[in-house]
PDB file of C-alpha atoms in Angstrom:
ATOM      1  CA  MET P   1      -0.113   0.144   0.201  1.00 93.00           C
ATOM      2  CA  GLU P   2       1.211   3.428  -0.741  1.00 95.00           C
ATOM      3  CA  ILE P   3       0.392   6.629   1.277  1.00 96.00           C
ATOM      4  CA  LYS P   4       0.870  10.138   0.437  1.00 97.00           C
ATOM      5  CA  ILE P   5       2.809  12.007   3.087  1.00 98.00           C
ATOM      6  CA  VAL P   6       4.161  15.587   3.540  1.00 98.00           C
ATOM      7  CA  SER P   7       7.123  15.901   6.104  1.00 98.00           C
ATOM      8  CA  LYS P   8       8.043  19.236   7.558  1.00 98.00           C
ATOM      9  CA  SER P   9      11.290  17.658   8.530  1.00 98.00           C
ATOM     10  CA  GLY P  10      12.012  15.590   5.505  1.00 98.00           C
ATOM     11  CA  ARG P  11      11.856  12.346   7.629  1.00 97.00           C
ATOM     12  CA  VAL P  12       9.767   9.537   6.452  1.00 96.00           C
ATOM     13  CA  PRO P  13       8.350   6.956   8.675  1.00 94.00           C
ATOM     14  CA  ALA P  14      10.038   3.576   8.286  1.00 91.00           C
ATOM     15  CA  TYR P  15       9.398   0.235   9.896  1.00 94.00           C
ATOM     16  CA  ALA P  16      12.269  -1.100  12.529  1.00 92.00           C
ATOM     17  CA  THR P  17      11.991  -4.662  10.878  1.00 95.00           C
ATOM     18  CA  SER P  18      10.483  -6.464   8.077  1.00 95.00           C
ATOM     19  CA  ASP P  19       7.821  -7.735  10.384  1.00 97.00           C
ATOM     20  CA  SER P  20       7.194  -4.531  12.473  1.00 96.00           C
ATOM     21  CA  ALA P  21       3.538  -3.821  12.420  1.00 97.00           C
ATOM     22  CA  GLY P  22       4.084  -0.129  13.673  1.00 97.00           C
ATOM     23  CA  PHE P  23       6.158   2.402  12.296  1.00 97.00           C
ATOM     24  CA  ASP P  24       7.810   5.032  14.589  1.00 96.00           C
ATOM     25  CA  LEU P  25       6.405   8.685  15.117  1.00 97.00           C
ATOM     26  CA  PRO P  26       9.461  11.067  15.446  1.00 98.00           C
ATOM     27  CA  ALA P  27       8.851  14.486  17.683  1.00 98.00           C
ATOM     28  CA  TYR P  28       8.964  17.675  15.146  1.00 98.00           C
ATOM     29  CA  LEU P  29      10.534  20.268  17.296  1.00 98.00           C
ATOM     30  CA  PRO P  30      12.425  22.750  15.150  1.00 97.00           C
ATOM     31  CA  GLU P  31      12.600  25.170  17.750  1.00 96.00           C
ATOM     32  CA  GLY P  32      14.376  23.244  20.278  1.00 97.00           C
ATOM     33  CA  ASP P  33      13.823  20.331  22.846  1.00 97.00           C
ATOM     34  CA  PHE P  34      10.765  20.164  24.806  1.00 97.00           C
ATOM     35  CA  LEU P  35      10.573  19.783  28.569  1.00 98.00           C
ATOM     36  CA  LEU P  36       7.420  17.272  29.467  1.00 98.00           C
ATOM     37  CA  LYS P  37       7.393  17.944  33.299  1.00 98.00           C
ATOM     38  CA  ALA P  38       6.296  15.073  35.529  1.00 98.00           C
ATOM     39  CA  GLY P  39       2.593  14.728  35.696  1.00 97.00           C
ATOM     40  CA  GLU P  40       2.001  16.951  32.703  1.00 98.00           C
ATOM     41  CA  ARG P  41       0.791  16.155  29.306  1.00 98.00           C
ATOM     42  CA  ALA P  42       1.345  18.247  25.851  1.00 98.00           C
ATOM     43  CA  LEU P  43       0.430  17.574  22.201  1.00 98.00           C
ATOM     44  CA  VAL P  44       3.752  17.028  20.455  1.00 98.00           C
ATOM     45  CA  PRO P  45       3.946  17.581  16.741  1.00 98.00           C
ATOM     46  CA  THR P  46       5.277  14.954  14.146  1.00 98.00           C
ATOM     47  CA  GLY P  47       5.383  17.244  11.184  1.00 98.00           C
ATOM     48  CA  PHE P  48       3.550  14.513   9.089  1.00 98.00           C
ATOM     49  CA  PHE P  49       0.562  15.371   7.115  1.00 98.00           C
ATOM     50  CA  VAL P  50      -0.890  11.948   5.854  1.00 98.00           C
ATOM     51  CA  GLU P  51      -3.809  10.905   3.262  1.00 98.00           C
ATOM     52  CA  LEU P  52      -5.012   7.646   4.489  1.00 98.00           C
ATOM     53  CA  PRO P  53      -7.070   5.676   1.845  1.00 97.00           C
ATOM     54  CA  PRO P  54     -10.785   5.411   2.779  1.00 97.00           C
ATOM     55  CA  GLY P  55     -11.573   2.170   4.988  1.00 98.00           C
ATOM     56  CA  TYR P  56      -8.155   2.533   6.910  1.00 98.00           C
ATOM     57  CA  GLU P  57      -7.342   4.111  10.175  1.00 98.00           C
ATOM     58  CA  ALA P  58      -3.958   5.036  11.741  1.00 98.00           C
ATOM     59  CA  GLN P  59      -3.828   3.810  15.561  1.00 98.00           C
ATOM     60  CA  ILE P  60      -1.427   6.050  17.379  1.00 98.00           C
ATOM     61  CA  ARG P  61       0.086   3.867  20.337  1.00 97.00           C
ATOM     62  CA  ALA P  62       2.644   4.458  22.885  1.00 96.00           C
ATOM     63  CA  ARG P  63       6.197   3.080  22.662  1.00 95.00           C
ATOM     64  CA  SER P  64       6.940   0.462  25.214  1.00 93.00           C
ATOM     65  CA  GLY P  65      10.462   1.602  25.946  1.00 94.00           C
ATOM     66  CA  LEU P  66       9.344   5.151  26.624  1.00 96.00           C
ATOM     67  CA  ALA P  67       6.670   3.719  28.913  1.00 96.00           C
ATOM     68  CA  ILE P  68       8.592   1.468  30.844  1.00 96.00           C
ATOM     69  CA  LYS P  69      11.841   3.462  31.415  1.00 97.00           C
ATOM     70  CA  HIS P  70      10.438   6.937  31.502  1.00 97.00           C
ATOM     71  CA  GLY P  71       6.777   6.667  32.223  1.00 97.00           C
ATOM     72  CA  ILE P  72       5.869   8.243  29.057  1.00 98.00           C
ATOM     73  CA  GLY P  73       2.414   7.082  27.537  1.00 97.00           C
ATOM     74  CA  LEU P  74      -0.451   8.503  25.373  1.00 97.00           C
ATOM     75  CA  VAL P  75      -3.205  10.662  27.423  1.00 95.00           C
ATOM     76  CA  ASN P  76      -5.882   8.746  25.676  1.00 92.00           C
ATOM     77  CA  GLY P  77      -4.103   5.164  25.769  1.00 90.00           C
ATOM     78  CA  ILE P  78      -4.528   4.725  21.922  1.00 93.00           C
ATOM     79  CA  GLY P  79      -5.408   7.312  19.163  1.00 94.00           C
ATOM     80  CA  THR P  80      -6.985   7.182  15.965  1.00 96.00           C
ATOM     81  CA  VAL P  81      -6.291   9.057  12.965  1.00 98.00           C
ATOM     82  CA  ASP P  82      -9.425   8.834  10.560  1.00 98.00           C
ATOM     83  CA  PRO P  83      -8.978   8.556   6.691  1.00 98.00           C
ATOM     84  CA  ASP P  84     -10.513  11.883   6.238  1.00 98.00           C
ATOM     85  CA  TYR P  85      -8.198  13.898   8.412  1.00 98.00           C
ATOM     86  CA  ARG P  86      -5.818  16.205   6.806  1.00 98.00           C
ATOM     87  CA  GLY P  87      -4.063  18.201   9.628  1.00 98.00           C
ATOM     88  CA  GLU P  88      -0.791  17.360  11.208  1.00 98.00           C
ATOM     89  CA  TRP P  89      -0.287  14.374  13.178  1.00 98.00           C
ATOM     90  CA  ASN P  90       0.011  15.163  16.804  1.00 98.00           C
ATOM     91  CA  VAL P  91       0.757  13.134  19.819  1.00 98.00           C
ATOM     92  CA  PRO P  92      -1.039  13.436  23.070  1.00 98.00           C
ATOM     93  CA  LEU P  93       1.747  12.609  25.379  1.00 98.00           C
ATOM     94  CA  ILE P  94       1.902  12.338  29.213  1.00 98.00           C
ATOM     95  CA  ASN P  95       4.513  11.786  31.744  1.00 98.00           C
ATOM     96  CA  TRP P  96       3.259   9.514  34.473  1.00 97.00           C
ATOM     97  CA  SER P  97       6.677   9.420  36.122  1.00 97.00           C
ATOM     98  CA  LYS P  98       7.961  11.715  38.914  1.00 97.00           C
ATOM     99  CA  GLU P  99      10.698  13.116  36.870  1.00 97.00           C
ATOM    100  CA  ASP P 100      10.670  15.455  34.085  1.00 98.00           C
ATOM    101  CA  TYR P 101      11.407  14.211  30.561  1.00 98.00           C
ATOM    102  CA  LEU P 102      13.167  15.864  27.890  1.00 98.00           C
ATOM    103  CA  ILE P 103      12.031  15.412  24.271  1.00 98.00           C
ATOM    104  CA  LYS P 104      14.273  15.995  21.381  1.00 98.00           C
ATOM    105  CA  ASP P 105      13.767  16.917  17.903  1.00 98.00           C
ATOM    106  CA  GLY P 106      13.606  13.498  15.949  1.00 97.00           C
ATOM    107  CA  GLU P 107      13.031  11.290  19.024  1.00 97.00           C
ATOM    108  CA  ARG P 108      10.721   8.137  18.462  1.00 97.00           C
ATOM    109  CA  ILE P 109       7.862   9.259  20.770  1.00 97.00           C
ATOM    110  CA  ALA P 110       5.173   7.031  19.610  1.00 97.00           C
ATOM    111  CA  GLN P 111       4.356   4.572  16.919  1.00 97.00           C
ATOM    112  CA  ALA P 112       1.423   4.029  14.454  1.00 98.00           C
ATOM    113  CA  VAL P 113      -0.441   0.939  12.785  1.00 98.00           C
ATOM    114  CA  ILE P 114      -2.417   1.367   9.816  1.00 98.00           C
ATOM    115  CA  THR P 115      -5.491  -1.018  10.004  1.00 98.00           C
ATOM    116  CA  LYS P 116      -8.284  -1.741   8.066  1.00 98.00           C
ATOM    117  CA  PHE P 117     -12.011  -0.874   9.346  1.00 97.00           C
ATOM    118  CA  GLU P 118     -15.590  -1.186   8.319  1.00 96.00           C
ATOM    119  CA  GLN P 119     -18.468   1.063   9.550  1.00 95.00           C
ATOM    120  CA  VAL P 120     -21.673  -0.690  10.578  1.00 95.00           C
ATOM    121  CA  ASP P 121     -25.390  -0.247  10.283  1.00 97.00           C
ATOM    122  CA  PHE P 122     -26.883  -0.314  13.594  1.00 96.00           C
ATOM    123  CA  GLN P 123     -30.244  -2.397  13.760  1.00 95.00           C
ATOM    124  CA  LEU P 124     -32.414  -1.187  16.607  1.00 96.00           C
ATOM    125  CA  VAL P 125     -34.246  -3.748  18.332  1.00 94.00           C
ATOM    126  CA  GLU P 126     -36.954  -3.464  21.430  1.00 94.00           C
ATOM    127  CA  ASP P 127     -35.517  -6.106  23.760  1.00 92.00           C
ATOM    128  CA  ILE P 128     -32.402  -7.803  24.988  1.00 88.00           C
ATOM    129  CA  SER P 129     -34.231 -11.035  24.227  1.00 88.00           C
ATOM    130  CA  GLN P 130     -33.738 -10.109  20.623  1.00 90.00           C
ATOM    131  CA  ILE P 131     -30.172 -10.353  20.826  1.00 89.00           C
ATOM    132  CA  SER P 132     -28.502 -14.050  20.581  1.00 91.00           C
ATOM    133  CA  GLU P 133     -27.251 -15.529  23.548  1.00 88.00           C
ATOM    134  CA  THR P 134     -23.961 -17.197  24.297  1.00 86.00           C
ATOM    135  CA  GLU P 135     -21.906 -19.235  26.553  1.00 83.00           C
ATOM    136  CA  ARG P 136     -20.632 -16.315  28.230  1.00 80.00           C
ATOM    137  CA  GLY P 137     -23.757 -14.111  28.191  1.00 80.00           C
ATOM    138  CA  SER P 138     -23.493 -11.170  30.394  1.00 80.00           C
ATOM    139  CA  GLY P 139     -20.490 -12.393  32.234  1.00 78.00           C
ATOM    140  CA  GLY P 140     -17.955  -9.408  32.676  1.00 79.00           C
ATOM    141  CA  PHE P 141     -15.002  -8.471  34.225  1.00 77.00           C
ATOM    142  CA  GLY P 142     -13.180 -11.325  35.927  1.00 76.00           C
ATOM    143  CA  HIS P 143     -16.199 -13.651  35.668  1.00 72.00           C
ATOM    144  CA  THR P 144     -14.032 -16.373  34.458  1.00 73.00           C
ATOM    145  CA  GLY P 145     -11.734 -16.600  37.509  1.00 70.00           C
ATOM    146  CA  LYS P 146      -8.018 -16.509  37.990  1.00 69.00           C
ATOM    147  CA  GLU P 147      -7.124 -19.732  36.441  1.00 68.00           C
TER     148      GLU P 147
END
């Protein structure tokens, strides 16, 4: 699949390995490094403007190394870029740690996975009895136990 991209920095996203599902998103900070203080959140630009094809989204995910080593994650856990969005991709980062973290220009701050999706047509029914039953039923969080 080919995807059109404008990159303010001239960087082009790349996959780390031939089997990587996601590609890294670098910070675009032409005016200098950015200090993400402990407990704070910020929208960090990537400098990327992307044309996703209809029926595909970009899922923006945290980088596990930043999360475990420095407590840096995504404010919303995982983000979605819709195929009709044409603005700059920005990453909503949060510093969960007790230490400030310095983000440098070009540093890999998140990753993106391109995923196919479908929209659904909802069929409104009058009662729960009109929804098929399953073995699980309405069993929720932890209903199957620990083993």
